[in-house]
PDB file of C-alpha atoms in Angstrom:
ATOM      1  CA  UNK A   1     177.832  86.409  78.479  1.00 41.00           C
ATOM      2  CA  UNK A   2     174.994  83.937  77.950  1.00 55.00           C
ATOM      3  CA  UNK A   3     172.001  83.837  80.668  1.00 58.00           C
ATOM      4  CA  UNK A   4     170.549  80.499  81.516  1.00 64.00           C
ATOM      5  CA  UNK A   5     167.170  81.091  81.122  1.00 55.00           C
ATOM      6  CA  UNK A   6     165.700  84.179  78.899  1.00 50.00           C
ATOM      7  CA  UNK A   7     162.503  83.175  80.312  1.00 48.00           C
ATOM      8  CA  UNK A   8     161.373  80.312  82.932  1.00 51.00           C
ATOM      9  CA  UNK A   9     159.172  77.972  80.579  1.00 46.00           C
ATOM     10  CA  UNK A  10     158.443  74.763  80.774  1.00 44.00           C
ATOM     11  CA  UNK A  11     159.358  72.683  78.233  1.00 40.00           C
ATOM     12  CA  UNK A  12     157.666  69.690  79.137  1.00 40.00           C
ATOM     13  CA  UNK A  13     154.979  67.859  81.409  1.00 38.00           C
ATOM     14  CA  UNK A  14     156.254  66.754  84.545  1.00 39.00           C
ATOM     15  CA  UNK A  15     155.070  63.414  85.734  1.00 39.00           C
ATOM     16  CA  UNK A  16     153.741  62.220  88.667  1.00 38.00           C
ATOM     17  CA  UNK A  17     154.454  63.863  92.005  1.00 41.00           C
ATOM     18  CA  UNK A  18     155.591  60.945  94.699  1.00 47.00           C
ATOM     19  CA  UNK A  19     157.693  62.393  97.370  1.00 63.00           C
ATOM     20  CA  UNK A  20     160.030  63.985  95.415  1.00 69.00           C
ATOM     21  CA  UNK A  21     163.294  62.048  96.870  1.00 90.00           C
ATOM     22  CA  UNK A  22     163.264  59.639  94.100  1.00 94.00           C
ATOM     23  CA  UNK A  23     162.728  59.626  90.514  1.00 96.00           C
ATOM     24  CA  UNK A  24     164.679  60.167  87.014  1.00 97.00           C
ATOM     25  CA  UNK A  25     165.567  63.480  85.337  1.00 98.00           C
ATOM     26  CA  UNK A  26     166.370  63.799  81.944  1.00 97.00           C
ATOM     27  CA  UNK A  27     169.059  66.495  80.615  1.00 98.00           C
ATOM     28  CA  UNK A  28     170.052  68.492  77.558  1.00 96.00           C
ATOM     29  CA  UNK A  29     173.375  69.637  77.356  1.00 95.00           C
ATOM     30  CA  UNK A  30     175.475  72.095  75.444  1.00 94.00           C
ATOM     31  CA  UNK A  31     178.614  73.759  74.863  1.00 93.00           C
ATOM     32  CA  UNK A  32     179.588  77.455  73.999  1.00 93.00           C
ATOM     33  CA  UNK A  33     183.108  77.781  72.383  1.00 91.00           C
ATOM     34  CA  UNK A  34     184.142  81.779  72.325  1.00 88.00           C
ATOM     35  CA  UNK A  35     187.559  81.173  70.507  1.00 89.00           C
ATOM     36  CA  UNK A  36     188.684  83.096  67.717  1.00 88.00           C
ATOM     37  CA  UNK A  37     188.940  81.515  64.366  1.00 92.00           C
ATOM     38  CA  UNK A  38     190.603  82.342  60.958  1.00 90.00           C
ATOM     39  CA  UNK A  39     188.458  82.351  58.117  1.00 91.00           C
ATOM     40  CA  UNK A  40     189.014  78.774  57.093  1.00 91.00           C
ATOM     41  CA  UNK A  41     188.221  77.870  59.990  1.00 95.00           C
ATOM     42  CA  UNK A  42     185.147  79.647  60.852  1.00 94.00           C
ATOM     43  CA  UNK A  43     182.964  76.652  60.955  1.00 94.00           C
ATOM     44  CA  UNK A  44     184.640  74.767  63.665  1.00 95.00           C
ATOM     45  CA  UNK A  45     183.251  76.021  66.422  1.00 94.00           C
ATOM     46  CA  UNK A  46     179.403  75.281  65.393  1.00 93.00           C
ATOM     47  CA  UNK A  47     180.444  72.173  64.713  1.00 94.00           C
ATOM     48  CA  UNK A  48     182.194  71.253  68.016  1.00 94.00           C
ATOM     49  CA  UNK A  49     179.645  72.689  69.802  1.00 93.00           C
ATOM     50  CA  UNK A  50     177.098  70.001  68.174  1.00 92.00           C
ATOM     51  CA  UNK A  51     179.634  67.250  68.896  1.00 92.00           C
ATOM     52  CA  UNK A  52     180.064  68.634  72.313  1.00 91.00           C
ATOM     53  CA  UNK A  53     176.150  68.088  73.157  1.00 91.00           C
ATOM     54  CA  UNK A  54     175.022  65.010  74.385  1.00 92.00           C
ATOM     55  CA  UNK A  55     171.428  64.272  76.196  1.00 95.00           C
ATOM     56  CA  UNK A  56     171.854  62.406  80.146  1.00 97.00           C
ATOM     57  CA  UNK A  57     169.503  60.630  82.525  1.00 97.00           C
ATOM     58  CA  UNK A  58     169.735  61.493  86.207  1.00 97.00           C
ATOM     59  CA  UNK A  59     168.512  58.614  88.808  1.00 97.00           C
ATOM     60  CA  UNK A  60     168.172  59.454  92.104  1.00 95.00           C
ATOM     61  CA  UNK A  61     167.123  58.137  95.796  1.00 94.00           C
ATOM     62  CA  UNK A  62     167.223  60.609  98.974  1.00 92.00           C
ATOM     63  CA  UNK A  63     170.800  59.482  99.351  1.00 90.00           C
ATOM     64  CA  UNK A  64     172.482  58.289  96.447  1.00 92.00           C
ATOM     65  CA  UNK A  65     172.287  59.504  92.558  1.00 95.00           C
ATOM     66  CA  UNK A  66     174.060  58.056  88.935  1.00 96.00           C
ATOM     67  CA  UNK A  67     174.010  60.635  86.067  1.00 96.00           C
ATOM     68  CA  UNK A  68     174.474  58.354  82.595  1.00 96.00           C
ATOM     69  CA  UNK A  69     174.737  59.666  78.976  1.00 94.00           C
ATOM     70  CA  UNK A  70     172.246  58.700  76.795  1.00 93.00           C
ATOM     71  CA  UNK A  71     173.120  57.245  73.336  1.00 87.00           C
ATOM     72  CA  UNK A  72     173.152  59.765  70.440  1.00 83.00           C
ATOM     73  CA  UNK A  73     173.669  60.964  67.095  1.00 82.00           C
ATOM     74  CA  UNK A  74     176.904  63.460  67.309  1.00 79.00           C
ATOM     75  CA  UNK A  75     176.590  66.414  65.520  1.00 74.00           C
ATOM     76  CA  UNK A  76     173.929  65.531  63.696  1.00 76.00           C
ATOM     77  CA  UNK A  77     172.403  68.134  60.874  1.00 79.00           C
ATOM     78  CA  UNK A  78     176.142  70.125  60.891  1.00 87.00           C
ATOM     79  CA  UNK A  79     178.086  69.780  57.920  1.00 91.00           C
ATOM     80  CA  UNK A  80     181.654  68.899  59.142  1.00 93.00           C
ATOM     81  CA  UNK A  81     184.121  71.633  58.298  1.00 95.00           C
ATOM     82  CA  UNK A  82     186.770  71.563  56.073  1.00 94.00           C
ATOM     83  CA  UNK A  83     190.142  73.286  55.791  1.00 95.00           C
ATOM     84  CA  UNK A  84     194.015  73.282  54.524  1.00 95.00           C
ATOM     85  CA  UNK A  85     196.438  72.063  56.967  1.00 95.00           C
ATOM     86  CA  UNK A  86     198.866  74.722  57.802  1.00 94.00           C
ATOM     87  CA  UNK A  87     200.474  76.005  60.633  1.00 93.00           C
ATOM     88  CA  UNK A  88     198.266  78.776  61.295  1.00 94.00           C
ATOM     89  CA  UNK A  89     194.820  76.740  61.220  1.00 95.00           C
ATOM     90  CA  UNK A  90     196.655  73.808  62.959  1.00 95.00           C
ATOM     91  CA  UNK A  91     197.374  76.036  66.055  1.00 95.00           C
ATOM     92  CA  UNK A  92     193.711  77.333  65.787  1.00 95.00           C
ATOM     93  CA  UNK A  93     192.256  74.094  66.001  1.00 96.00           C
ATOM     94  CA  UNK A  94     194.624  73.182  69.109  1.00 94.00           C
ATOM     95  CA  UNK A  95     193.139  76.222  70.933  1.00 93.00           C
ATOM     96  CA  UNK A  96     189.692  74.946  69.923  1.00 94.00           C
ATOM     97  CA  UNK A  97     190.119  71.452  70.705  1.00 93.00           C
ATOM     98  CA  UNK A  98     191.683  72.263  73.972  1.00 91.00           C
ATOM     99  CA  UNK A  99     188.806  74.530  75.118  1.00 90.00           C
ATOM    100  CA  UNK A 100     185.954  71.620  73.426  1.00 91.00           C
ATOM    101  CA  UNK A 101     187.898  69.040  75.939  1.00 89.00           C
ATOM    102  CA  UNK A 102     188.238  71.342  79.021  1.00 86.00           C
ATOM    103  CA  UNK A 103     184.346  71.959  79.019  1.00 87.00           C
ATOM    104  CA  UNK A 104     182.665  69.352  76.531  1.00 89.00           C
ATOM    105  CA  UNK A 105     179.503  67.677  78.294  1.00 92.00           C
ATOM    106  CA  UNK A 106     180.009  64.917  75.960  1.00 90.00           C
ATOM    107  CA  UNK A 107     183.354  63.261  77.416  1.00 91.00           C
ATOM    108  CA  UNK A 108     180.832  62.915  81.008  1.00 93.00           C
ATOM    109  CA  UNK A 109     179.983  58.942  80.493  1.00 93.00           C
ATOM    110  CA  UNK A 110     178.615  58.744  84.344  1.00 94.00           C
ATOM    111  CA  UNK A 111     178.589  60.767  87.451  1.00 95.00           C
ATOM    112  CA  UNK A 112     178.168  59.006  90.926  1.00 95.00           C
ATOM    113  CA  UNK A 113     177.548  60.449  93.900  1.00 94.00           C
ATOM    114  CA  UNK A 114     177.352  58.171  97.291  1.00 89.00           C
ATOM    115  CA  UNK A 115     175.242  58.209 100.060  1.00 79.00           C
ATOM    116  CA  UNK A 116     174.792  62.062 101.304  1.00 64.00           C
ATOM    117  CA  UNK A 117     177.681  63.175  99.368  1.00 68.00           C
ATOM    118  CA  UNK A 118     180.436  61.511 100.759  1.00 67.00           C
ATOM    119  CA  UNK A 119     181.978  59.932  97.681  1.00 80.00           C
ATOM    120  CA  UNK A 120     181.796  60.465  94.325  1.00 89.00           C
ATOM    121  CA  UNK A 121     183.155  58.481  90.878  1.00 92.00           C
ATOM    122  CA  UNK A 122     182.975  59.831  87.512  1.00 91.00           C
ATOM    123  CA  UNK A 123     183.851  58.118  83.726  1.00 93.00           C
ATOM    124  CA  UNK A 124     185.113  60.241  81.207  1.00 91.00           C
ATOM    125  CA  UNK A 125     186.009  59.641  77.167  1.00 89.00           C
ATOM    126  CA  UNK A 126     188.649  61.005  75.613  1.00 86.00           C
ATOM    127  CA  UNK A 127     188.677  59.287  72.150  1.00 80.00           C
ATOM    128  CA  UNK A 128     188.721  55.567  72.529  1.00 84.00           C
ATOM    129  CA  UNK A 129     189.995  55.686  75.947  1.00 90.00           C
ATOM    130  CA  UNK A 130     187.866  55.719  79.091  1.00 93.00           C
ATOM    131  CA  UNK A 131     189.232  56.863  82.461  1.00 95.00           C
ATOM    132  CA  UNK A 132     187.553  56.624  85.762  1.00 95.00           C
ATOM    133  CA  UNK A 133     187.846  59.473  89.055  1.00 94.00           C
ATOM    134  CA  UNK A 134     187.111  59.029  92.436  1.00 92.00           C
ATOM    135  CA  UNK A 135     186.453  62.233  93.850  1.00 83.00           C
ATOM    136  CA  UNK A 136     184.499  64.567  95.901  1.00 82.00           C
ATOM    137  CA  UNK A 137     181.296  66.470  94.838  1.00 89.00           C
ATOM    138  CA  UNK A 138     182.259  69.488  93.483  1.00 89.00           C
ATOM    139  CA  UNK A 139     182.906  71.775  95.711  1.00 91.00           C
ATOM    140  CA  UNK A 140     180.721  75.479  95.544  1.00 94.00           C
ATOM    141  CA  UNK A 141     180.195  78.358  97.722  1.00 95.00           C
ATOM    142  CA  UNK A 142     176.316  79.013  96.805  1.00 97.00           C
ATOM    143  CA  UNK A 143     174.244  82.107  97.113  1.00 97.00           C
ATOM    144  CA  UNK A 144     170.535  81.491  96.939  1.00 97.00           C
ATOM    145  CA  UNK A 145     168.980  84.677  95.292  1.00 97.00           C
ATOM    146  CA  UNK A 146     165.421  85.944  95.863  1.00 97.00           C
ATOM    147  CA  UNK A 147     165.070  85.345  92.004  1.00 97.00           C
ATOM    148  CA  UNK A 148     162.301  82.482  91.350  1.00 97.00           C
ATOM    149  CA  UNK A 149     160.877  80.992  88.311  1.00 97.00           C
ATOM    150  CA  UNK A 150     158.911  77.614  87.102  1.00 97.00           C
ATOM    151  CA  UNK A 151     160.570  75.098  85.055  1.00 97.00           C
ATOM    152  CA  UNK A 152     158.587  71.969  83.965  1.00 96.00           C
ATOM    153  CA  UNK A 153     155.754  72.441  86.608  1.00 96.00           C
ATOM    154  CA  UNK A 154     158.162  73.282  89.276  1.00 97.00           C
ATOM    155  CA  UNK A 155     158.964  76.505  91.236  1.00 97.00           C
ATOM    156  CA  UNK A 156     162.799  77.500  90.879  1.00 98.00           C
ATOM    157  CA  UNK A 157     165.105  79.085  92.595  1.00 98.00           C
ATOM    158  CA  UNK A 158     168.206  80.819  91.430  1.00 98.00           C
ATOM    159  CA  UNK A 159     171.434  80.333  93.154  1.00 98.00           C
ATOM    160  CA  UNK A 160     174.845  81.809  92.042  1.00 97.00           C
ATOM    161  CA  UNK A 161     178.071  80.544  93.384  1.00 95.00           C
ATOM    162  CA  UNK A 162     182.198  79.980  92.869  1.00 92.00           C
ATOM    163  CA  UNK A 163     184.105  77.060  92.948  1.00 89.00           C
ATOM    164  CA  UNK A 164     187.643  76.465  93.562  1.00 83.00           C
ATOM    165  CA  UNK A 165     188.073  77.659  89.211  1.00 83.00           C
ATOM    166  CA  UNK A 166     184.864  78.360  87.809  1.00 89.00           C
ATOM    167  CA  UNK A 167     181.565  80.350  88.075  1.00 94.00           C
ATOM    168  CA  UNK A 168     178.184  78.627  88.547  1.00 95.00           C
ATOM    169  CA  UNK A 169     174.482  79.588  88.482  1.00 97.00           C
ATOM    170  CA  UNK A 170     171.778  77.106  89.220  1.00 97.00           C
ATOM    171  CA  UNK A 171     168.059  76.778  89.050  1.00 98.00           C
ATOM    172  CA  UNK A 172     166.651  74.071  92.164  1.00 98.00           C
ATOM    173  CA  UNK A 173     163.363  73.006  93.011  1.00 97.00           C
ATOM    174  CA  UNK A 174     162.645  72.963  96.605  1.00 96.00           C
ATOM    175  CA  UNK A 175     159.697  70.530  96.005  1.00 96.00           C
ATOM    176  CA  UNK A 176     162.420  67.370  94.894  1.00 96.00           C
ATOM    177  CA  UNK A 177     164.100  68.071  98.144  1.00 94.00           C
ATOM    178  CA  UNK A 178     167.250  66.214  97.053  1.00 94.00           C
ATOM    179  CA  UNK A 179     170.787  68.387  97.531  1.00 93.00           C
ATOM    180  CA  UNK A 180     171.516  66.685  93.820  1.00 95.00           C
ATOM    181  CA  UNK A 181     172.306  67.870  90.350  1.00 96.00           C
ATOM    182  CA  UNK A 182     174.076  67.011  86.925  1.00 96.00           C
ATOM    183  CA  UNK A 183     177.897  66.656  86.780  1.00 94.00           C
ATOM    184  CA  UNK A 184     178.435  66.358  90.297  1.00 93.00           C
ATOM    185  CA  UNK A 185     176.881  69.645  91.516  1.00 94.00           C
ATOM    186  CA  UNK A 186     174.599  69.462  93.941  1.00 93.00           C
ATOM    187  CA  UNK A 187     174.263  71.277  97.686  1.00 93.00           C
ATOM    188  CA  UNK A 188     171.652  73.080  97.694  1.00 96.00           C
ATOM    189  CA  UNK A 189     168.018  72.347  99.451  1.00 96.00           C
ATOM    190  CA  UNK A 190     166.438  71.282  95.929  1.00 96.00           C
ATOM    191  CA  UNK A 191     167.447  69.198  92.947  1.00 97.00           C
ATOM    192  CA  UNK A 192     168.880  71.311  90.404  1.00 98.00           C
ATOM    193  CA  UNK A 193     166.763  71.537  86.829  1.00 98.00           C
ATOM    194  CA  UNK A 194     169.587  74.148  85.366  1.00 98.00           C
ATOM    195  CA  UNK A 195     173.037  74.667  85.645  1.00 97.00           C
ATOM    196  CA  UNK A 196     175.442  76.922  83.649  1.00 96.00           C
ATOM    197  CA  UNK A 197     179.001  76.863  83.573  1.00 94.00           C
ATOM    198  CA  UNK A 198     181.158  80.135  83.428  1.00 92.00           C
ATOM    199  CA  UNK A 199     178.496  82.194  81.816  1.00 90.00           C
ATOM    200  CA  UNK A 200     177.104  79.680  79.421  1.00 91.00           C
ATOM    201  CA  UNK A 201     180.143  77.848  78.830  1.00 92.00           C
ATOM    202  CA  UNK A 202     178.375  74.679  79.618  1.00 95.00           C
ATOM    203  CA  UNK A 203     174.763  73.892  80.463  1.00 96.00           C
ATOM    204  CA  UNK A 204     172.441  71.412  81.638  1.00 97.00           C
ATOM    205  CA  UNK A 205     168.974  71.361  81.353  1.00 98.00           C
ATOM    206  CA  UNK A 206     166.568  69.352  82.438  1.00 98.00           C
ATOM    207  CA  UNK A 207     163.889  68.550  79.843  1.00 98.00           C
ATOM    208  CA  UNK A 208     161.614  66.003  82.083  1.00 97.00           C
ATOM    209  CA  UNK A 209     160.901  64.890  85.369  1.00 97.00           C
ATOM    210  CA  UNK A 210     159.767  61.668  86.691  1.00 96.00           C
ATOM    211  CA  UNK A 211     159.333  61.125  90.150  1.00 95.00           C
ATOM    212  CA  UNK A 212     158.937  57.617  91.701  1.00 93.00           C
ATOM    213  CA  UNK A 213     160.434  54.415  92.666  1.00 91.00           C
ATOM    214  CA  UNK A 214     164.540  54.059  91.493  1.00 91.00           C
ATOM    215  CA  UNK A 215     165.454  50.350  90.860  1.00 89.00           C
ATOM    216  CA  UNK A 216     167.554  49.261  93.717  1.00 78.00           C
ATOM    217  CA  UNK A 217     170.232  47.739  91.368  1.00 86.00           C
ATOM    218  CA  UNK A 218     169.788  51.226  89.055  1.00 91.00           C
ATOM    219  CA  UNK A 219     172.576  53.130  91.061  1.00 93.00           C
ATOM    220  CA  UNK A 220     175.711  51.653  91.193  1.00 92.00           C
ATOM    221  CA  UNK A 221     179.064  52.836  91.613  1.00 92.00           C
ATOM    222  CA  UNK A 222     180.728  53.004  87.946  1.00 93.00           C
ATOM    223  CA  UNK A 223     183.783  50.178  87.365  1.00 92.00           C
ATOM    224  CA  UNK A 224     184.324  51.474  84.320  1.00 90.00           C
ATOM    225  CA  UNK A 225     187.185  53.063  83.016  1.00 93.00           C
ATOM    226  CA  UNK A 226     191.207  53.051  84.174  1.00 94.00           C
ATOM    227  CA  UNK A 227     191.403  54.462  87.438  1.00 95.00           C
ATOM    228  CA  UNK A 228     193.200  57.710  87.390  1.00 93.00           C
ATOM    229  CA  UNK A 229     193.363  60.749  89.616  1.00 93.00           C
ATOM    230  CA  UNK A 230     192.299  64.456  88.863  1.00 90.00           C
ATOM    231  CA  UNK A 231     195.652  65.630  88.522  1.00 92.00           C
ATOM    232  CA  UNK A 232     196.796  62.905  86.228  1.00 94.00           C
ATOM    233  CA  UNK A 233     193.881  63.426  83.944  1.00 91.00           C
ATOM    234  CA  UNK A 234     194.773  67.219  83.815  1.00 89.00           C
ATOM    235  CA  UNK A 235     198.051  66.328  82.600  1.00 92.00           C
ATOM    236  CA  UNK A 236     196.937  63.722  79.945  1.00 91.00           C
ATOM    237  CA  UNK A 237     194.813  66.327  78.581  1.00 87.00           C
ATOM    238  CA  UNK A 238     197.429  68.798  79.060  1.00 88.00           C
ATOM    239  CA  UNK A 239     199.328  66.756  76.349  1.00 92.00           C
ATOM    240  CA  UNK A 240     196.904  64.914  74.246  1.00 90.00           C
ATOM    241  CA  UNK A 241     195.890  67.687  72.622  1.00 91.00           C
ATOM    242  CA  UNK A 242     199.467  68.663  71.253  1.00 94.00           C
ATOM    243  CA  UNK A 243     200.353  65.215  70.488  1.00 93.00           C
ATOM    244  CA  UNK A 244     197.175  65.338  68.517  1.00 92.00           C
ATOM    245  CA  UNK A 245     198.526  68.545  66.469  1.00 94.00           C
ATOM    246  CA  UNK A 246     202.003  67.232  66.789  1.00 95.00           C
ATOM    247  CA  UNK A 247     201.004  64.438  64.309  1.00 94.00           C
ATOM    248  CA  UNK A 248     198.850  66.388  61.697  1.00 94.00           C
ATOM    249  CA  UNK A 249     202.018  68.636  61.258  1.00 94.00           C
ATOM    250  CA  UNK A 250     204.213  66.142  60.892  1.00 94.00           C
ATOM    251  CA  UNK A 251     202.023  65.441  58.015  1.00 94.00           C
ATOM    252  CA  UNK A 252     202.352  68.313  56.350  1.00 93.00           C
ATOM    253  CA  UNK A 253     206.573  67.757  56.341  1.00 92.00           C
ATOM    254  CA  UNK A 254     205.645  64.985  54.128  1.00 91.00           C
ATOM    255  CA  UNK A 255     202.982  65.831  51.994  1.00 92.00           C
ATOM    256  CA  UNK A 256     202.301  68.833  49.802  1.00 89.00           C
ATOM    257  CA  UNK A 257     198.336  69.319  50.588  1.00 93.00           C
ATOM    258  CA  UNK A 258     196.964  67.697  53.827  1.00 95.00           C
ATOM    259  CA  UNK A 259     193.171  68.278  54.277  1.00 95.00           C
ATOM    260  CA  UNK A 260     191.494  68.067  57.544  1.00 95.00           C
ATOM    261  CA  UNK A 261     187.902  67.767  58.322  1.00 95.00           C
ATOM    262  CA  UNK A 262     186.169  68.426  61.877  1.00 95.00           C
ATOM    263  CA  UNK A 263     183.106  66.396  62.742  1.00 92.00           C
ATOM    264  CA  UNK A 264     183.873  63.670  59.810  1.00 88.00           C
ATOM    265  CA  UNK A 265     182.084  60.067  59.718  1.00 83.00           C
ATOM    266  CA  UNK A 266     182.097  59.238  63.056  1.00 81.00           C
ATOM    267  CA  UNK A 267     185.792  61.106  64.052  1.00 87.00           C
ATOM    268  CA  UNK A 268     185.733  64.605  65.700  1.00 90.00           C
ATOM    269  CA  UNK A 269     189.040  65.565  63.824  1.00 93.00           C
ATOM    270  CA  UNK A 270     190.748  63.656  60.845  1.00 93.00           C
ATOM    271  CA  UNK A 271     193.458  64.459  58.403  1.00 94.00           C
ATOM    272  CA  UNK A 272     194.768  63.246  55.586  1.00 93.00           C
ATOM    273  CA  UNK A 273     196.750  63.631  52.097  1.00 92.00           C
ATOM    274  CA  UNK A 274     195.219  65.632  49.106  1.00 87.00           C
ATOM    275  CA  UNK A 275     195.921  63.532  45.847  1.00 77.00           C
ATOM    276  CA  UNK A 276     196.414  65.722  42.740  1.00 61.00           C
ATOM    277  CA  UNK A 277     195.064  68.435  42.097  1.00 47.00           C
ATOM    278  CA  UNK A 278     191.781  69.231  43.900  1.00 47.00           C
ATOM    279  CA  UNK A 279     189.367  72.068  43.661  1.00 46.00           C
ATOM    280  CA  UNK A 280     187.943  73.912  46.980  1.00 44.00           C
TER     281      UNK A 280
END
């Protein structure tokens, strides 16, 4: 179990005050992988985990909001892990790569939410491709605790709720009273500065504040992306992964050694064929 917050602290000066209804936030993000490894494998999760973080910016207005990720280095001071391709570590890194996927703030491109919640459109990346969902906010039964704290100049409430598959705790701040958040979540009577996903599996943190005037043309609904629906991009997960391992042991059929690396030159997993003899 991971908490959110060991300690309220800020972590930097918030600027300027306005209102509070409009401004830009700017997030942090990470991912937690608790899956069990062999010993070849033992460096895959750090290294996911660094691929999986990605930093967003949050614009918002009273009504409307667009979450966008930020350009950034993936992974950047990890050393990619190596390994042997066999069926043992090839099954491992399915289970690893499926979890990274399911939870991974770095597939999040953009996150729309319409005017007072009634519609909402995010982009996500899987590899090269891009896909687009129109959906609702996401839906959570909160419970505002008596629990407060200060997080970048701002007083903080904790909240813990459930949605329809998943656990949620957030930190808001009643003085940006905006029911927004990152990644869709929102509903409660403050902009949320925290969230954590299933005990740490994700998180988003904000890291600065900036209250004032939103371009009017800044907020847009995304067109980016091939339409799909939730369901359909559950199932295209559901299988991409597999076809993924499918491939690297179908390389293995054919070649004696097949190396892969995770977190290689711009690729989160690559294999390929080990030419004569090779030292590890």
């Amino acid at each position: 179990m991971r908490a959110l917050f060991a300690g309220l602290l800020a972590i930097a000066v918030s600027v300027g005050r306005a209102d509070g209804q409009s401004g830009t936030i700017s997030y942090a993000s990470s991912v937690w992988l608790d899956v069990e490894m062999p010993g070849e494998l033992a460096e895959v999760p750090a290294v996911l985990e660094a691929w999986g973080s990605a930093p967003f910016l949050l614009h918002f207005t009273p009504s409307r909001s667009l979450m966008v990720r930020e350009t950034w280095n993936r992974g950047r001071g990890v050393a990619p892990a190596r390994f042997r391709a066999t069926g043992t570590t090839l099954n491992a890194l399915g289970r690893a790569l499926e979890a990274w996927y399911a939870f991974t703030p770095s597939a999040l491109g953009q996150a729309y939410v319409g005017e007072d919640g009634s519609s909402a459109v995010k982009v996500l990346d899987v590899g090269r491709t891009r896909f687009r969902i129109a959906e609702g906010v996401v839906p959570v039964a909160w419970t505002i605790t008596e629990q407060h704290g200060e997080h970048l100049g701002y007083r903080v409430t904790r909240a813990v709720g459930e949605a329809a598959d998943h656990q949620v705790e957030a930190w808001f701040a009643p003085d940006i009273p905006v029911s927004f958040g990152p990644a869709l979540y929102g509903g409660l009577p403050g902009m949320i500065l925290a969230l954590s996903v299933n005990e740490g599996v994700t998180t988003y943190m904000a890291t600065e504040v900036v209250l004032g005037a939103v371009e009017d043309d800044l907020i847009r609904v995304p067109e980016d992306g091939e339409a799909i629906s939730s369901e359909e991009y559950r199932s295209y997960l559901d299988s991409a992964v597999p076809q993924i391992i499918s491939s690297f042991r179908d390389m293995t059929r054919w070649y004696p050694e097949v190396e892969c690396l995770v977190g290689w030159r711009g690729a989160l997993v690559q294999c390929k064929r080990v030419r004569g003899d090779r030292s590890r």
